[in-house]
Coordinates of C-alpha atoms in Angstrom, one line a residue:
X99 CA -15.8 -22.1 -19.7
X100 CA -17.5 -21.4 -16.1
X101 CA -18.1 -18.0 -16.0
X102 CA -16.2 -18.1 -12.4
X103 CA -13.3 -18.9 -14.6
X104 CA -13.9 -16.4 -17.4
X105 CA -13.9 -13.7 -14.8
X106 CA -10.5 -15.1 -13.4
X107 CA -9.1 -15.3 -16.8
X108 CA -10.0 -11.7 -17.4
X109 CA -9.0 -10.2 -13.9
X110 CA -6.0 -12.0 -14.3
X111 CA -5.0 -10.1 -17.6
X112 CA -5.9 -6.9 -16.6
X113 CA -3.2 -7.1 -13.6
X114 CA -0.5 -8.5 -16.3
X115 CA -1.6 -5.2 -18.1
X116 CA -0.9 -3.6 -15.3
X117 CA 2.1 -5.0 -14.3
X118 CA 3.3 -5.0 -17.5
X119 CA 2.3 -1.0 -18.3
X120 CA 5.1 -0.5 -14.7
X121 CA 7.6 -2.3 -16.3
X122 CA 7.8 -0.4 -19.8
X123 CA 7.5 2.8 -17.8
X124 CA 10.4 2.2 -16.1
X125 CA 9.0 1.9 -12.6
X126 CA 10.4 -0.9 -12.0
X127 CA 14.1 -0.2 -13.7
X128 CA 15.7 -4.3 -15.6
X129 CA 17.4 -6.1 -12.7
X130 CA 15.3 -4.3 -9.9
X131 CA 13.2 -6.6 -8.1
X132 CA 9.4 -6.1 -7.8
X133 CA 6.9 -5.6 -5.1
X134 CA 6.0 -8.6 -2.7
X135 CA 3.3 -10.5 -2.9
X136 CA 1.4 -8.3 0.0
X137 CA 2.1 -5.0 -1.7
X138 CA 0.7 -5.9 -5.1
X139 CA -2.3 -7.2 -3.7
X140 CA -3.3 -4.4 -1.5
X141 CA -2.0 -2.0 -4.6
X142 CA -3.9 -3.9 -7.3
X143 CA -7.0 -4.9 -5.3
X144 CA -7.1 -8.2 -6.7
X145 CA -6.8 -11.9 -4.6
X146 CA -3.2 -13.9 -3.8
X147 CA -4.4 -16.6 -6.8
X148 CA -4.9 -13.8 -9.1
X149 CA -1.0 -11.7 -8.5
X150 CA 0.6 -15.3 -8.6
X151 CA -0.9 -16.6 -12.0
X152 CA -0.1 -12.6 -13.5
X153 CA 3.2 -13.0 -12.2
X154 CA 3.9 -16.6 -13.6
X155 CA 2.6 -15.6 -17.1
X156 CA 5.1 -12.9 -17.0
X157 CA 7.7 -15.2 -16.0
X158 CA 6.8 -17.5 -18.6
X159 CA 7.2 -14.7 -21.3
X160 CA 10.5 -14.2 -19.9
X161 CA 10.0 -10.3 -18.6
X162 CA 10.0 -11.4 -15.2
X163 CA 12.7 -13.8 -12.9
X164 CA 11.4 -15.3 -10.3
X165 CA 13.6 -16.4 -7.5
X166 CA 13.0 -18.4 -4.4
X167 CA 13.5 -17.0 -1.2
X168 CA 14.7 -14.0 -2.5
X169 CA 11.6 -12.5 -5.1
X170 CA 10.5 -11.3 -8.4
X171 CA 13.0 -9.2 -10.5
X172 CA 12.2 -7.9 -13.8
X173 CA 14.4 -9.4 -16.5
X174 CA 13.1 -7.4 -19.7
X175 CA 10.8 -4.8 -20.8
X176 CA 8.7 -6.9 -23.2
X177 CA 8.0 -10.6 -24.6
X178 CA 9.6 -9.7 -27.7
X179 CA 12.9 -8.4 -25.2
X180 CA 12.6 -11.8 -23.4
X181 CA 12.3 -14.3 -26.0
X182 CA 15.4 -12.4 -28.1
X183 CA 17.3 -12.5 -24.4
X184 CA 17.0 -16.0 -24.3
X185 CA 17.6 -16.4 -27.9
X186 CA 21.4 -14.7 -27.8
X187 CA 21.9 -15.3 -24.3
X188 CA 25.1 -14.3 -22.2
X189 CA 27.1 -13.8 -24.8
X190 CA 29.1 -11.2 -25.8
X191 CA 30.2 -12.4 -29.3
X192 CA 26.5 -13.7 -30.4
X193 CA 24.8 -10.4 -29.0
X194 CA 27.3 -8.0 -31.6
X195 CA 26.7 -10.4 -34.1
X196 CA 22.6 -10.1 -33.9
X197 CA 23.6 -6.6 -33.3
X198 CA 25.1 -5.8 -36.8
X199 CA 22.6 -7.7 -38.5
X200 CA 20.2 -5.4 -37.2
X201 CA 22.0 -2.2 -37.2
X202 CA 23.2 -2.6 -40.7
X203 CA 20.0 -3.4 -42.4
X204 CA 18.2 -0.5 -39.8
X205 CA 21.6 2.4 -41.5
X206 CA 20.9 1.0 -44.8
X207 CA 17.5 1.7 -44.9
X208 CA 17.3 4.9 -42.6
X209 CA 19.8 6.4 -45.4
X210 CA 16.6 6.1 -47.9
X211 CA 13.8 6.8 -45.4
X212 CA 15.3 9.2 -43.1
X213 CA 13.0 12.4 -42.5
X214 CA 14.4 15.9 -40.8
X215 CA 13.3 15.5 -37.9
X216 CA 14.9 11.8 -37.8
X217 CA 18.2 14.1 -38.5
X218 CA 17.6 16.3 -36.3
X219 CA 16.7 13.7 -33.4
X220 CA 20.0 11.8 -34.3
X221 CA 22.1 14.7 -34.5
X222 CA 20.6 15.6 -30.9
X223 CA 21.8 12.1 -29.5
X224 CA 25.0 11.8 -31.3
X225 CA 25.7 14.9 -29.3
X226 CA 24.1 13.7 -26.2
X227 CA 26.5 10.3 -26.8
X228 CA 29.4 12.1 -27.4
X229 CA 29.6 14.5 -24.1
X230 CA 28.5 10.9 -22.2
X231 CA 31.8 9.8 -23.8
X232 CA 33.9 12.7 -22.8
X233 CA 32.8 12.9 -19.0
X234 CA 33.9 9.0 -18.8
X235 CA 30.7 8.4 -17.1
X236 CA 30.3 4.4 -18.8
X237 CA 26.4 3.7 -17.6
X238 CA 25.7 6.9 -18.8
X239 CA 27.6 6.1 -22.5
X240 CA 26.1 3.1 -22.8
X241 CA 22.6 3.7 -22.5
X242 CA 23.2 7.2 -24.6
X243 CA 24.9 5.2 -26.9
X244 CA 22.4 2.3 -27.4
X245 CA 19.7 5.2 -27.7
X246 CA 21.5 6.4 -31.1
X247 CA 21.5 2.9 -32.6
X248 CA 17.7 2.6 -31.5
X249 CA 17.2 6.2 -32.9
X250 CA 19.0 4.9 -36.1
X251 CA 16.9 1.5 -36.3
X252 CA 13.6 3.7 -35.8
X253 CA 14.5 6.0 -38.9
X254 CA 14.4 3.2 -41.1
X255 CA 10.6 3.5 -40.5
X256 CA 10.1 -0.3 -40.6
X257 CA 8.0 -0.9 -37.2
X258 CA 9.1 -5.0 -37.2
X259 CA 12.8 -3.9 -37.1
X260 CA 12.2 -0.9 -34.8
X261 CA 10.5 -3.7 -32.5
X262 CA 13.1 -6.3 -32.8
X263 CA 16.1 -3.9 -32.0
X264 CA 13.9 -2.9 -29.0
X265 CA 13.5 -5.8 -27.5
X266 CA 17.2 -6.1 -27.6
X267 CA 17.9 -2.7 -25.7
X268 CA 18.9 -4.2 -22.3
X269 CA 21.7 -6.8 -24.1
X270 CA 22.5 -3.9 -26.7
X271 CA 23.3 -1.5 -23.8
X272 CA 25.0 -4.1 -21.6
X273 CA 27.1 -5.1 -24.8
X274 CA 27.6 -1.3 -25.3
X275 CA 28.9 -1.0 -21.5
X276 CA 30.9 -4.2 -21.6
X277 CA 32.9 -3.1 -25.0
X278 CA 33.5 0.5 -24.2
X279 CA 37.3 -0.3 -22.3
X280 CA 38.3 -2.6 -24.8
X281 CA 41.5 -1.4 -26.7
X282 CA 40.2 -1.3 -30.8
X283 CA 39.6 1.9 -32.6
X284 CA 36.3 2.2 -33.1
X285 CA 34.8 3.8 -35.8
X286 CA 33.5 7.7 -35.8
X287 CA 29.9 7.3 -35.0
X288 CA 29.3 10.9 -36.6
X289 CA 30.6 9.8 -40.2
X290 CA 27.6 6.9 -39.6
X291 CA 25.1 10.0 -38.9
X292 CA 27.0 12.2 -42.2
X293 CA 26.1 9.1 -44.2
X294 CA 22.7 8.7 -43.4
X295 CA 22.3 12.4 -43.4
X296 CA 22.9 12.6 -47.0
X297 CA 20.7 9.6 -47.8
X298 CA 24.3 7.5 -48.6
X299 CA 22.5 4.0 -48.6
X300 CA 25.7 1.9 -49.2
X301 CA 28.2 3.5 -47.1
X302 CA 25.5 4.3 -44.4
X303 CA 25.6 -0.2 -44.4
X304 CA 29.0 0.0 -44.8
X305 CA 29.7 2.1 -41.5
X306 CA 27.2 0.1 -39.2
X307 CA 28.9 -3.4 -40.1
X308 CA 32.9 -1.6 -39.3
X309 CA 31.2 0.0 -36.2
X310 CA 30.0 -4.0 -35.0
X311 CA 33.1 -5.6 -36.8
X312 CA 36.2 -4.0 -34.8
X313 CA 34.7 -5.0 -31.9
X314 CA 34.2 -8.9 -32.5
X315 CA 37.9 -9.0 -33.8
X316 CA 39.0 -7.7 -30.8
X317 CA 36.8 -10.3 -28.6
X318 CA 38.8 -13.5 -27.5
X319 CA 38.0 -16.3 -30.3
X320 CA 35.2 -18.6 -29.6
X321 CA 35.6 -21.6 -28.0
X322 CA 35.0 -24.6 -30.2

């Protein structure tokens, strides 16, 4: 390789670093649209070639959209949240049904691995949900919401699943948002907290699959 090109190559990774590094901080929020073309230059201090072949490779791992004549919006926070994205796509039905495989494998196994402070941080959330839930504030519900699955997932202490379920956070809370009108009663997220709390393997599974499975019976059957 030229070493011309070797420099490129590395110059060109160290802005999808940084571009990347923006987007998991939340500087640039999912669905917001980036800085220009100009502005990342003169931010980044790098060349035109450089920005556009950063910002392709991002679009290529699907964390970035890019749309002509209008810009560059961020579609998810990381490859593994891309790839899953396109893997479930729009809809509703197959993002619950990745959901619950996920969630109940992640309540089955936080039941045996839980720590305290894994209690204490969901007992913290559950709280934080349920006063989202009570001042009918639905953005605010749903991310507070997906946050005490995610919180679930991570006490599991399996760092795949943990990543997997993370990746998913964007359709997980958009599900969350989409679902939270529709007329089914849903099952007591704090008796999914009691069971894990006491280390209740089986009913800990149990609850998670219910929680997912009024939902999709309530959903409009799939067309053929």
């Amino acid at each position: 390789m030229p070493l011309s090109t070797a420099r490129r190559t590395g110059l060109v990774d160290q802005v999808i670093d940084q571009l990347r590094a923006a987007i998991t901080a939340g500087e640039w929020p999912i669905g917001g649209r980036i800085p220009n073309e100009t502005v990342l230059v003169e931010t980044l201090g790098v060349g035109r070639n450089t920005v556009r072949e950063a910002v392709r490779a991002l679009a290529h791992a699907g964390i970035l959209e890019v749309r002509q004549g209008d810009g560059t919006y961020v579609r998810a926070t990381s490859e593994v949240s891309g790839a899953l994205r396109r893997l479930c796509g729009a809809e509703l039905r197959d993002v619950l049904q990745v959901r619950r495989g996920l969630e109940v494998e992640g309540a089955r196994l936080a039941a045996a691995h839980r720590t305290p402070a894994d209690v204490d941080e969901l007992r913290a959330l559950l709280g934080r949900r349920d006063a989202c839930l009570a001042s009918g504030d639905t953005d605010a519900f749903a991310r507070a919401d997906a946050e005490f699955h995610l919180a679930v997932v991570r006490s599991a202490h399996n760092p795949m699943l943990a990543e997997l379920y993370r990746g998913l956070m964007e359709a997980i809370t958009a599900s969350v948002a989409t679902t939270h009108e529709q007329p089914v009663e849903i099952v007591d997220h704090g008796v999914l907290f009691d069971h894990i709390a006491a280390g209740d393997v089986d009913r800990a599974a149990r609850t998670a699959g219910e929680l997912i499975d009024r939902i999709l019976a309530g959903l409009p059957e799939a067309r053929a």
